[in-house]
PDB file of C-alpha atoms in Angstrom:
ATOM      1  CA  MET A   1     -53.567  78.390 246.442  1.00 87.00           C
ATOM      2  CA  TYR A   2     -50.954  79.041 243.756  1.00 95.00           C
ATOM      3  CA  SER A   3     -51.588  78.902 240.021  1.00 94.00           C
ATOM      4  CA  GLU A   4     -49.514  76.491 237.926  1.00 93.00           C
ATOM      5  CA  GLU A   5     -47.566  79.447 236.483  1.00 94.00           C
ATOM      6  CA  GLU A   6     -46.317  80.196 240.007  1.00 96.00           C
ATOM      7  CA  TYR A   7     -45.105  76.668 240.798  1.00 97.00           C
ATOM      8  CA  LEU A   8     -41.452  76.298 241.815  1.00 96.00           C
ATOM      9  CA  LEU A   9     -39.460  73.106 241.274  1.00 94.00           C
ATOM     10  CA  ILE A  10     -39.150  70.771 244.242  1.00 96.00           C
ATOM     11  CA  SER A  11     -35.546  70.018 243.264  1.00 91.00           C
ATOM     12  CA  GLY A  12     -34.807  73.693 243.855  1.00 93.00           C
ATOM     13  CA  ILE A  13     -35.357  73.455 247.598  1.00 95.00           C
ATOM     14  CA  GLN A  14     -32.229  71.293 247.868  1.00 91.00           C
ATOM     15  CA  HIS A  15     -30.252  74.042 246.106  1.00 89.00           C
ATOM     16  CA  PHE A  16     -31.948  76.670 248.278  1.00 93.00           C
ATOM     17  CA  SER A  17     -31.064  74.906 251.511  1.00 92.00           C
ATOM     18  CA  PHE A  18     -27.455  74.448 250.372  1.00 87.00           C
ATOM     19  CA  CYS A  19     -27.058  78.059 249.189  1.00 88.00           C
ATOM     20  CA  ARG A  20     -29.672  80.770 248.552  1.00 88.00           C
ATOM     21  CA  ARG A  21     -27.460  82.388 245.930  1.00 87.00           C
ATOM     22  CA  GLN A  22     -26.908  79.119 244.050  1.00 86.00           C
ATOM     23  CA  TRP A  23     -30.671  78.572 243.915  1.00 89.00           C
ATOM     24  CA  ALA A  24     -31.271  82.083 242.574  1.00 88.00           C
ATOM     25  CA  LEU A  25     -28.565  81.746 239.905  1.00 88.00           C
ATOM     26  CA  ILE A  26     -30.157  78.508 238.679  1.00 87.00           C
ATOM     27  CA  HIS A  27     -33.864  79.164 239.059  1.00 87.00           C
ATOM     28  CA  ILE A  28     -34.095  82.946 238.609  1.00 88.00           C
ATOM     29  CA  GLU A  29     -31.138  83.804 236.356  1.00 86.00           C
ATOM     30  CA  GLN A  30     -31.275  80.453 234.501  1.00 81.00           C
ATOM     31  CA  GLN A  31     -27.530  79.797 234.841  1.00 79.00           C
ATOM     32  CA  TRP A  32     -26.082  76.296 234.991  1.00 62.00           C
ATOM     33  CA  GLN A  33     -22.710  74.594 234.655  1.00 57.00           C
ATOM     34  CA  GLU A  34     -21.847  70.928 234.980  1.00 49.00           C
ATOM     35  CA  ASN A  35     -19.029  69.416 237.004  1.00 42.00           C
ATOM     36  CA  TYR A  36     -18.170  65.860 238.043  1.00 41.00           C
ATOM     37  CA  LEU A  37     -20.633  65.877 240.932  1.00 44.00           C
ATOM     38  CA  THR A  38     -23.603  67.073 238.858  1.00 46.00           C
ATOM     39  CA  VAL A  39     -22.856  64.688 235.962  1.00 43.00           C
ATOM     40  CA  ASP A  40     -22.502  61.707 238.313  1.00 48.00           C
ATOM     41  CA  GLY A  41     -25.774  62.635 240.001  1.00 47.00           C
ATOM     42  CA  ASN A  42     -27.543  62.942 236.635  1.00 52.00           C
ATOM     43  CA  ILE A  43     -26.377  59.461 235.629  1.00 50.00           C
ATOM     44  CA  MET A  44     -27.866  57.986 238.806  1.00 53.00           C
ATOM     45  CA  HIS A  45     -31.195  59.731 238.235  1.00 55.00           C
ATOM     46  CA  GLU A  46     -31.320  58.651 234.590  1.00 61.00           C
ATOM     47  CA  ASN A  47     -31.034  55.055 235.740  1.00 58.00           C
ATOM     48  CA  VAL A  48     -33.810  55.549 238.288  1.00 62.00           C
ATOM     49  CA  HIS A  49     -36.245  57.710 236.301  1.00 62.00           C
ATOM     50  CA  ASP A  50     -38.444  55.366 234.304  1.00 66.00           C
ATOM     51  CA  PRO A  51     -42.118  56.426 234.393  1.00 65.00           C
ATOM     52  CA  ASP A  52     -43.160  53.081 232.914  1.00 67.00           C
ATOM     53  CA  PHE A  53     -41.482  51.107 235.721  1.00 70.00           C
ATOM     54  CA  HIS A  54     -43.841  49.311 238.098  1.00 75.00           C
ATOM     55  CA  GLU A  55     -42.601  46.589 240.394  1.00 85.00           C
ATOM     56  CA  LYS A  56     -44.815  44.472 242.637  1.00 88.00           C
ATOM     57  CA  ARG A  57     -43.488  42.354 245.493  1.00 86.00           C
ATOM     58  CA  ARG A  58     -46.230  40.700 247.514  1.00 88.00           C
ATOM     59  CA  ASP A  59     -47.870  43.621 249.369  1.00 93.00           C
ATOM     60  CA  LEU A  60     -45.460  46.283 248.000  1.00 96.00           C
ATOM     61  CA  ILE A  61     -45.761  48.254 244.735  1.00 95.00           C
ATOM     62  CA  VAL A  62     -42.877  50.471 243.573  1.00 94.00           C
ATOM     63  CA  THR A  63     -43.374  53.178 240.914  1.00 93.00           C
ATOM     64  CA  ARG A  64     -40.727  55.566 239.581  1.00 92.00           C
ATOM     65  CA  ALA A  65     -40.558  59.100 238.180  1.00 92.00           C
ATOM     66  CA  VAL A  66     -43.889  60.019 239.784  1.00 94.00           C
ATOM     67  CA  ALA A  67     -45.075  63.530 238.920  1.00 95.00           C
ATOM     68  CA  VAL A  68     -46.275  65.417 242.015  1.00 97.00           C
ATOM     69  CA  SER A  69     -47.478  68.918 242.831  1.00 97.00           C
ATOM     70  CA  SER A  70     -48.986  71.022 245.598  1.00 98.00           C
ATOM     71  CA  PRO A  71     -51.279  73.966 244.740  1.00 97.00           C
ATOM     72  CA  LYS A  72     -51.227  74.883 248.426  1.00 97.00           C
ATOM     73  CA  LEU A  73     -47.432  75.339 248.549  1.00 98.00           C
ATOM     74  CA  GLY A  74     -46.916  76.189 244.879  1.00 98.00           C
ATOM     75  CA  ILE A  75     -44.369  73.467 244.088  1.00 98.00           C
ATOM     76  CA  CYS A  76     -44.094  70.638 241.573  1.00 97.00           C
ATOM     77  CA  GLY A  77     -41.627  68.010 240.417  1.00 95.00           C
ATOM     78  CA  GLU A  78     -40.969  64.284 240.395  1.00 94.00           C
ATOM     79  CA  CYS A  79     -40.391  61.680 243.065  1.00 95.00           C
ATOM     80  CA  ASP A  80     -37.587  59.294 242.118  1.00 94.00           C
ATOM     81  CA  ALA A  81     -39.731  56.486 243.521  1.00 95.00           C
ATOM     82  CA  VAL A  82     -42.944  56.055 245.497  1.00 96.00           C
ATOM     83  CA  GLU A  83     -43.615  52.893 247.476  1.00 97.00           C
ATOM     84  CA  LEU A  84     -47.201  51.766 247.997  1.00 97.00           C
ATOM     85  CA  LYS A  85     -47.546  49.205 250.777  1.00 97.00           C
ATOM     86  CA  ARG A  86     -50.834  47.407 251.316  1.00 96.00           C
ATOM     87  CA  SER A  87     -52.299  48.317 254.693  1.00 96.00           C
ATOM     88  CA  GLU A  88     -55.751  48.692 256.219  1.00 95.00           C
ATOM     89  CA  LYS A  89     -54.526  52.008 257.645  1.00 93.00           C
ATOM     90  CA  GLY A  90     -53.712  53.292 254.165  1.00 96.00           C
ATOM     91  CA  VAL A  91     -55.728  55.017 251.430  1.00 97.00           C
ATOM     92  CA  HIS A  92     -57.253  53.935 248.148  1.00 96.00           C
ATOM     93  CA  VAL A  93     -54.965  54.393 245.131  1.00 93.00           C
ATOM     94  CA  PHE A  94     -56.466  54.672 241.660  1.00 90.00           C
ATOM     95  CA  GLY A  95     -55.804  51.562 239.600  1.00 88.00           C
ATOM     96  CA  TYR A  96     -55.063  49.273 242.524  1.00 90.00           C
ATOM     97  CA  ASP A  97     -57.301  47.160 244.747  1.00 92.00           C
ATOM     98  CA  GLY A  98     -57.159  47.621 248.494  1.00 94.00           C
ATOM     99  CA  LYS A  99     -55.584  50.350 250.611  1.00 97.00           C
ATOM    100  CA  TYR A 100     -51.955  51.465 250.704  1.00 97.00           C
ATOM    101  CA  THR A 101     -49.553  53.606 252.692  1.00 98.00           C
ATOM    102  CA  VAL A 102     -47.558  56.066 250.557  1.00 98.00           C
ATOM    103  CA  THR A 103     -43.786  56.564 250.988  1.00 98.00           C
ATOM    104  CA  PRO A 104     -41.460  58.744 248.851  1.00 98.00           C
ATOM    105  CA  VAL A 105     -37.903  57.605 248.107  1.00 97.00           C
ATOM    106  CA  GLU A 106     -35.227  60.018 246.808  1.00 95.00           C
ATOM    107  CA  TYR A 107     -31.904  58.843 245.339  1.00 93.00           C
ATOM    108  CA  LYS A 108     -28.644  60.732 245.981  1.00 90.00           C
ATOM    109  CA  ARG A 109     -25.204  60.010 244.557  1.00 85.00           C
ATOM    110  CA  GLY A 110     -23.100  60.765 247.657  1.00 86.00           C
ATOM    111  CA  GLU A 111     -23.389  59.981 251.338  1.00 91.00           C
ATOM    112  CA  PRO A 112     -25.598  61.326 254.139  1.00 92.00           C
ATOM    113  CA  LYS A 113     -25.024  65.036 254.766  1.00 87.00           C
ATOM    114  CA  GLU A 114     -24.770  66.979 257.997  1.00 85.00           C
ATOM    115  CA  SER A 115     -27.098  69.633 256.593  1.00 88.00           C
ATOM    116  CA  GLU A 116     -30.844  69.249 256.085  1.00 92.00           C
ATOM    117  CA  CYS A 117     -30.807  69.985 252.313  1.00 93.00           C
ATOM    118  CA  ASP A 118     -31.731  66.432 251.247  1.00 95.00           C
ATOM    119  CA  ALA A 119     -34.314  66.019 254.014  1.00 97.00           C
ATOM    120  CA  VAL A 120     -36.250  69.182 253.112  1.00 97.00           C
ATOM    121  CA  GLN A 121     -36.421  68.099 249.454  1.00 97.00           C
ATOM    122  CA  LEU A 122     -37.867  64.748 250.538  1.00 98.00           C
ATOM    123  CA  MET A 123     -40.282  66.520 252.888  1.00 98.00           C
ATOM    124  CA  ALA A 124     -41.482  68.721 250.010  1.00 98.00           C
ATOM    125  CA  GLN A 125     -42.258  65.561 248.045  1.00 98.00           C
ATOM    126  CA  GLY A 126     -44.097  64.250 251.091  1.00 98.00           C
ATOM    127  CA  PHE A 127     -46.241  67.409 251.245  1.00 98.00           C
ATOM    128  CA  CYS A 128     -47.233  66.940 247.598  1.00 98.00           C
ATOM    129  CA  LEU A 129     -48.135  63.278 248.069  1.00 98.00           C
ATOM    130  CA  GLU A 130     -50.165  64.044 251.203  1.00 98.00           C
ATOM    131  CA  GLU A 131     -52.125  66.657 249.290  1.00 98.00           C
ATOM    132  CA  MET A 132     -52.629  64.424 246.237  1.00 97.00           C
ATOM    133  CA  PHE A 133     -53.661  61.290 248.143  1.00 96.00           C
ATOM    134  CA  CYS A 134     -55.400  63.046 251.073  1.00 96.00           C
ATOM    135  CA  CYS A 135     -53.338  61.135 253.604  1.00 97.00           C
ATOM    136  CA  ASP A 136     -50.681  61.544 256.287  1.00 97.00           C
ATOM    137  CA  ILE A 137     -47.150  60.395 255.465  1.00 98.00           C
ATOM    138  CA  PRO A 138     -44.986  59.908 258.583  1.00 98.00           C
ATOM    139  CA  PHE A 139     -41.631  59.289 256.874  1.00 98.00           C
ATOM    140  CA  GLY A 140     -39.683  58.812 253.654  1.00 98.00           C
ATOM    141  CA  TYR A 141     -36.314  57.418 252.572  1.00 98.00           C
ATOM    142  CA  LEU A 142     -33.098  58.850 251.125  1.00 97.00           C
ATOM    143  CA  TYR A 143     -31.015  56.301 249.215  1.00 95.00           C
ATOM    144  CA  TYR A 144     -27.308  57.199 249.023  1.00 95.00           C
ATOM    145  CA  GLY A 145     -25.191  55.669 246.275  1.00 89.00           C
ATOM    146  CA  GLU A 146     -21.932  56.090 248.206  1.00 91.00           C
ATOM    147  CA  ILE A 147     -23.043  53.842 251.074  1.00 94.00           C
ATOM    148  CA  ARG A 148     -25.495  51.793 248.962  1.00 92.00           C
ATOM    149  CA  ARG A 149     -28.309  51.912 251.484  1.00 95.00           C
ATOM    150  CA  ARG A 150     -31.169  54.184 252.411  1.00 95.00           C
ATOM    151  CA  VAL A 151     -31.737  56.381 255.418  1.00 97.00           C
ATOM    152  CA  LYS A 152     -35.140  56.888 257.011  1.00 98.00           C
ATOM    153  CA  VAL A 153     -36.276  60.504 257.377  1.00 98.00           C
ATOM    154  CA  VAL A 154     -39.067  61.141 259.884  1.00 98.00           C
ATOM    155  CA  PHE A 155     -41.473  63.884 258.827  1.00 98.00           C
ATOM    156  CA  ASP A 156     -41.749  65.495 262.256  1.00 98.00           C
ATOM    157  CA  SER A 157     -43.165  68.922 263.083  1.00 98.00           C
ATOM    158  CA  GLN A 158     -39.739  70.609 263.003  1.00 98.00           C
ATOM    159  CA  LEU A 159     -38.893  69.360 259.503  1.00 98.00           C
ATOM    160  CA  ARG A 160     -42.372  70.229 258.255  1.00 98.00           C
ATOM    161  CA  SER A 161     -42.176  73.784 259.615  1.00 98.00           C
ATOM    162  CA  GLN A 162     -38.635  74.277 258.319  1.00 97.00           C
ATOM    163  CA  THR A 163     -39.580  73.109 254.826  1.00 98.00           C
ATOM    164  CA  GLU A 164     -42.688  75.278 254.641  1.00 98.00           C
ATOM    165  CA  GLU A 165     -40.719  78.365 255.688  1.00 97.00           C
ATOM    166  CA  MET A 166     -38.084  77.689 253.029  1.00 97.00           C
ATOM    167  CA  ILE A 167     -40.726  77.355 250.327  1.00 97.00           C
ATOM    168  CA  LYS A 168     -42.323  80.635 251.386  1.00 97.00           C
ATOM    169  CA  GLU A 169     -38.923  82.362 251.256  1.00 96.00           C
ATOM    170  CA  MET A 170     -38.272  80.872 247.789  1.00 95.00           C
ATOM    171  CA  HIS A 171     -41.555  82.292 246.495  1.00 97.00           C
ATOM    172  CA  LYS A 172     -40.742  85.706 247.968  1.00 95.00           C
ATOM    173  CA  LEU A 173     -37.291  85.883 246.350  1.00 93.00           C
ATOM    174  CA  TYR A 174     -38.619  84.534 243.052  1.00 93.00           C
ATOM    175  CA  SER A 175     -41.426  87.093 242.896  1.00 94.00           C
ATOM    176  CA  GLN A 176     -38.861  89.849 243.543  1.00 93.00           C
ATOM    177  CA  ARG A 177     -36.399  88.287 241.042  1.00 89.00           C
ATOM    178  CA  HIS A 178     -33.770  88.851 243.712  1.00 87.00           C
ATOM    179  CA  THR A 179     -30.402  87.048 243.810  1.00 85.00           C
ATOM    180  CA  PRO A 180     -29.139  87.321 247.399  1.00 84.00           C
ATOM    181  CA  LYS A 181     -25.532  87.678 248.512  1.00 81.00           C
ATOM    182  CA  VAL A 182     -23.943  84.995 250.665  1.00 73.00           C
ATOM    183  CA  LYS A 183     -20.716  84.599 252.599  1.00 75.00           C
ATOM    184  CA  ARG A 184     -18.001  82.520 250.979  1.00 73.00           C
ATOM    185  CA  ARG A 185     -17.470  79.121 252.605  1.00 70.00           C
ATOM    186  CA  LYS A 186     -15.556  75.915 251.965  1.00 70.00           C
ATOM    187  CA  ALA A 187     -18.490  74.366 250.085  1.00 67.00           C
ATOM    188  CA  CYS A 188     -18.098  77.041 247.368  1.00 67.00           C
ATOM    189  CA  ASN A 189     -15.063  75.172 246.000  1.00 61.00           C
ATOM    190  CA  ALA A 190     -17.211  72.200 244.935  1.00 65.00           C
ATOM    191  CA  CYS A 191     -20.035  74.297 243.476  1.00 66.00           C
ATOM    192  CA  SER A 192     -20.429  74.025 239.691  1.00 64.00           C
ATOM    193  CA  LEU A 193     -21.495  77.692 239.580  1.00 66.00           C
ATOM    194  CA  LYS A 194     -18.490  79.208 241.368  1.00 57.00           C
ATOM    195  CA  ASN A 195     -17.309  80.908 238.140  1.00 62.00           C
ATOM    196  CA  GLU A 196     -20.736  82.489 237.632  1.00 63.00           C
ATOM    197  CA  CYS A 197     -21.195  83.322 241.300  1.00 72.00           C
ATOM    198  CA  LEU A 198     -17.653  84.758 241.746  1.00 62.00           C
ATOM    199  CA  PRO A 199     -17.813  84.593 245.557  1.00 54.00           C
ATOM    200  CA  VAL A 200     -14.215  85.860 245.987  1.00 49.00           C
ATOM    201  CA  ILE A 201     -14.347  88.740 243.509  1.00 49.00           C
ATOM    202  CA  CYS A 202     -17.786  89.959 244.560  1.00 52.00           C
ATOM    203  CA  GLY A 203     -17.121  89.880 248.271  1.00 51.00           C
ATOM    204  CA  SER A 204     -19.077  92.604 250.019  1.00 51.00           C
ATOM    205  CA  LYS A 205     -18.759  95.210 247.251  1.00 54.00           C
ATOM    206  CA  LYS A 206     -21.946  96.917 246.149  1.00 58.00           C
ATOM    207  CA  ALA A 207     -23.055  97.184 242.529  1.00 56.00           C
ATOM    208  CA  SER A 208     -23.784 100.891 243.103  1.00 61.00           C
ATOM    209  CA  ASP A 209     -20.132 101.455 244.070  1.00 62.00           C
ATOM    210  CA  TYR A 210     -18.966  99.777 240.862  1.00 53.00           C
ATOM    211  CA  PHE A 211     -21.188 101.956 238.674  1.00 56.00           C
ATOM    212  CA  TRP A 212     -20.163 105.113 240.551  1.00 63.00           C
ATOM    213  CA  LYS A 213     -16.446 104.417 240.021  1.00 64.00           C
ATOM    214  CA  THR A 214     -17.065 103.572 236.350  1.00 64.00           C
ATOM    215  CA  LEU A 215     -18.906 106.844 235.746  1.00 72.00           C
ATOM    216  CA  ASN A 216     -16.520 108.887 237.884  1.00 72.00           C
ATOM    217  CA  PRO A 217     -13.032 107.447 237.247  1.00 65.00           C
ATOM    218  CA  GLU A 218     -11.325 110.675 238.376  1.00 67.00           C
ATOM    219  CA  GLU A 219     -12.582 110.069 241.919  1.00 63.00           C
ATOM    220  CA  ASP A 220     -11.178 106.554 242.036  1.00 55.00           C
ATOM    221  CA  THR A 221      -8.261 106.421 244.417  1.00 48.00           C
TER     222      THR A 221
END
């Protein structure tokens, strides 16, 4: 069990899956820059995040900006939306009569990605909800603004294992306060932190080499 002081943000796992270095720059070094993609994504989440929003449609209840956490995994954050559907196979939810299944829904500005970065973030939310409600959650949904529909994500054993391993690696790097190096790739061009990361300038050069040349300029050839 982790203490609350050790909790890492669920939103960070999406950064971590996309790029370990980007995650470290944001969550360890506290660096951040906006670009069109981040601003557009923030606007979408501002429209979605309303903790006072509760919508009921027959046997379905939708709540937004739901705070979640997992002492077991040491993560916390918010679900964009959580759907509670009345079902005899569900669990009791405080404040509501009957039993309900629990399903997280995450909103994204773009379109479905080839990578798993959105899926692992949703799975992390699922872990928190399972722990909080003492239930099993078989799937969740990712809503993409570009295609204006949602995609079902099955919480299978592979995704669960992959997400848990990422969270463990995040905790290890965070405890070491280590910002890892990564290889430059095409995705770096769209990253809002490319000027802070300096993937081209840094390359494979070591910090020790830089300091040695600075202190011994006569040996620089």
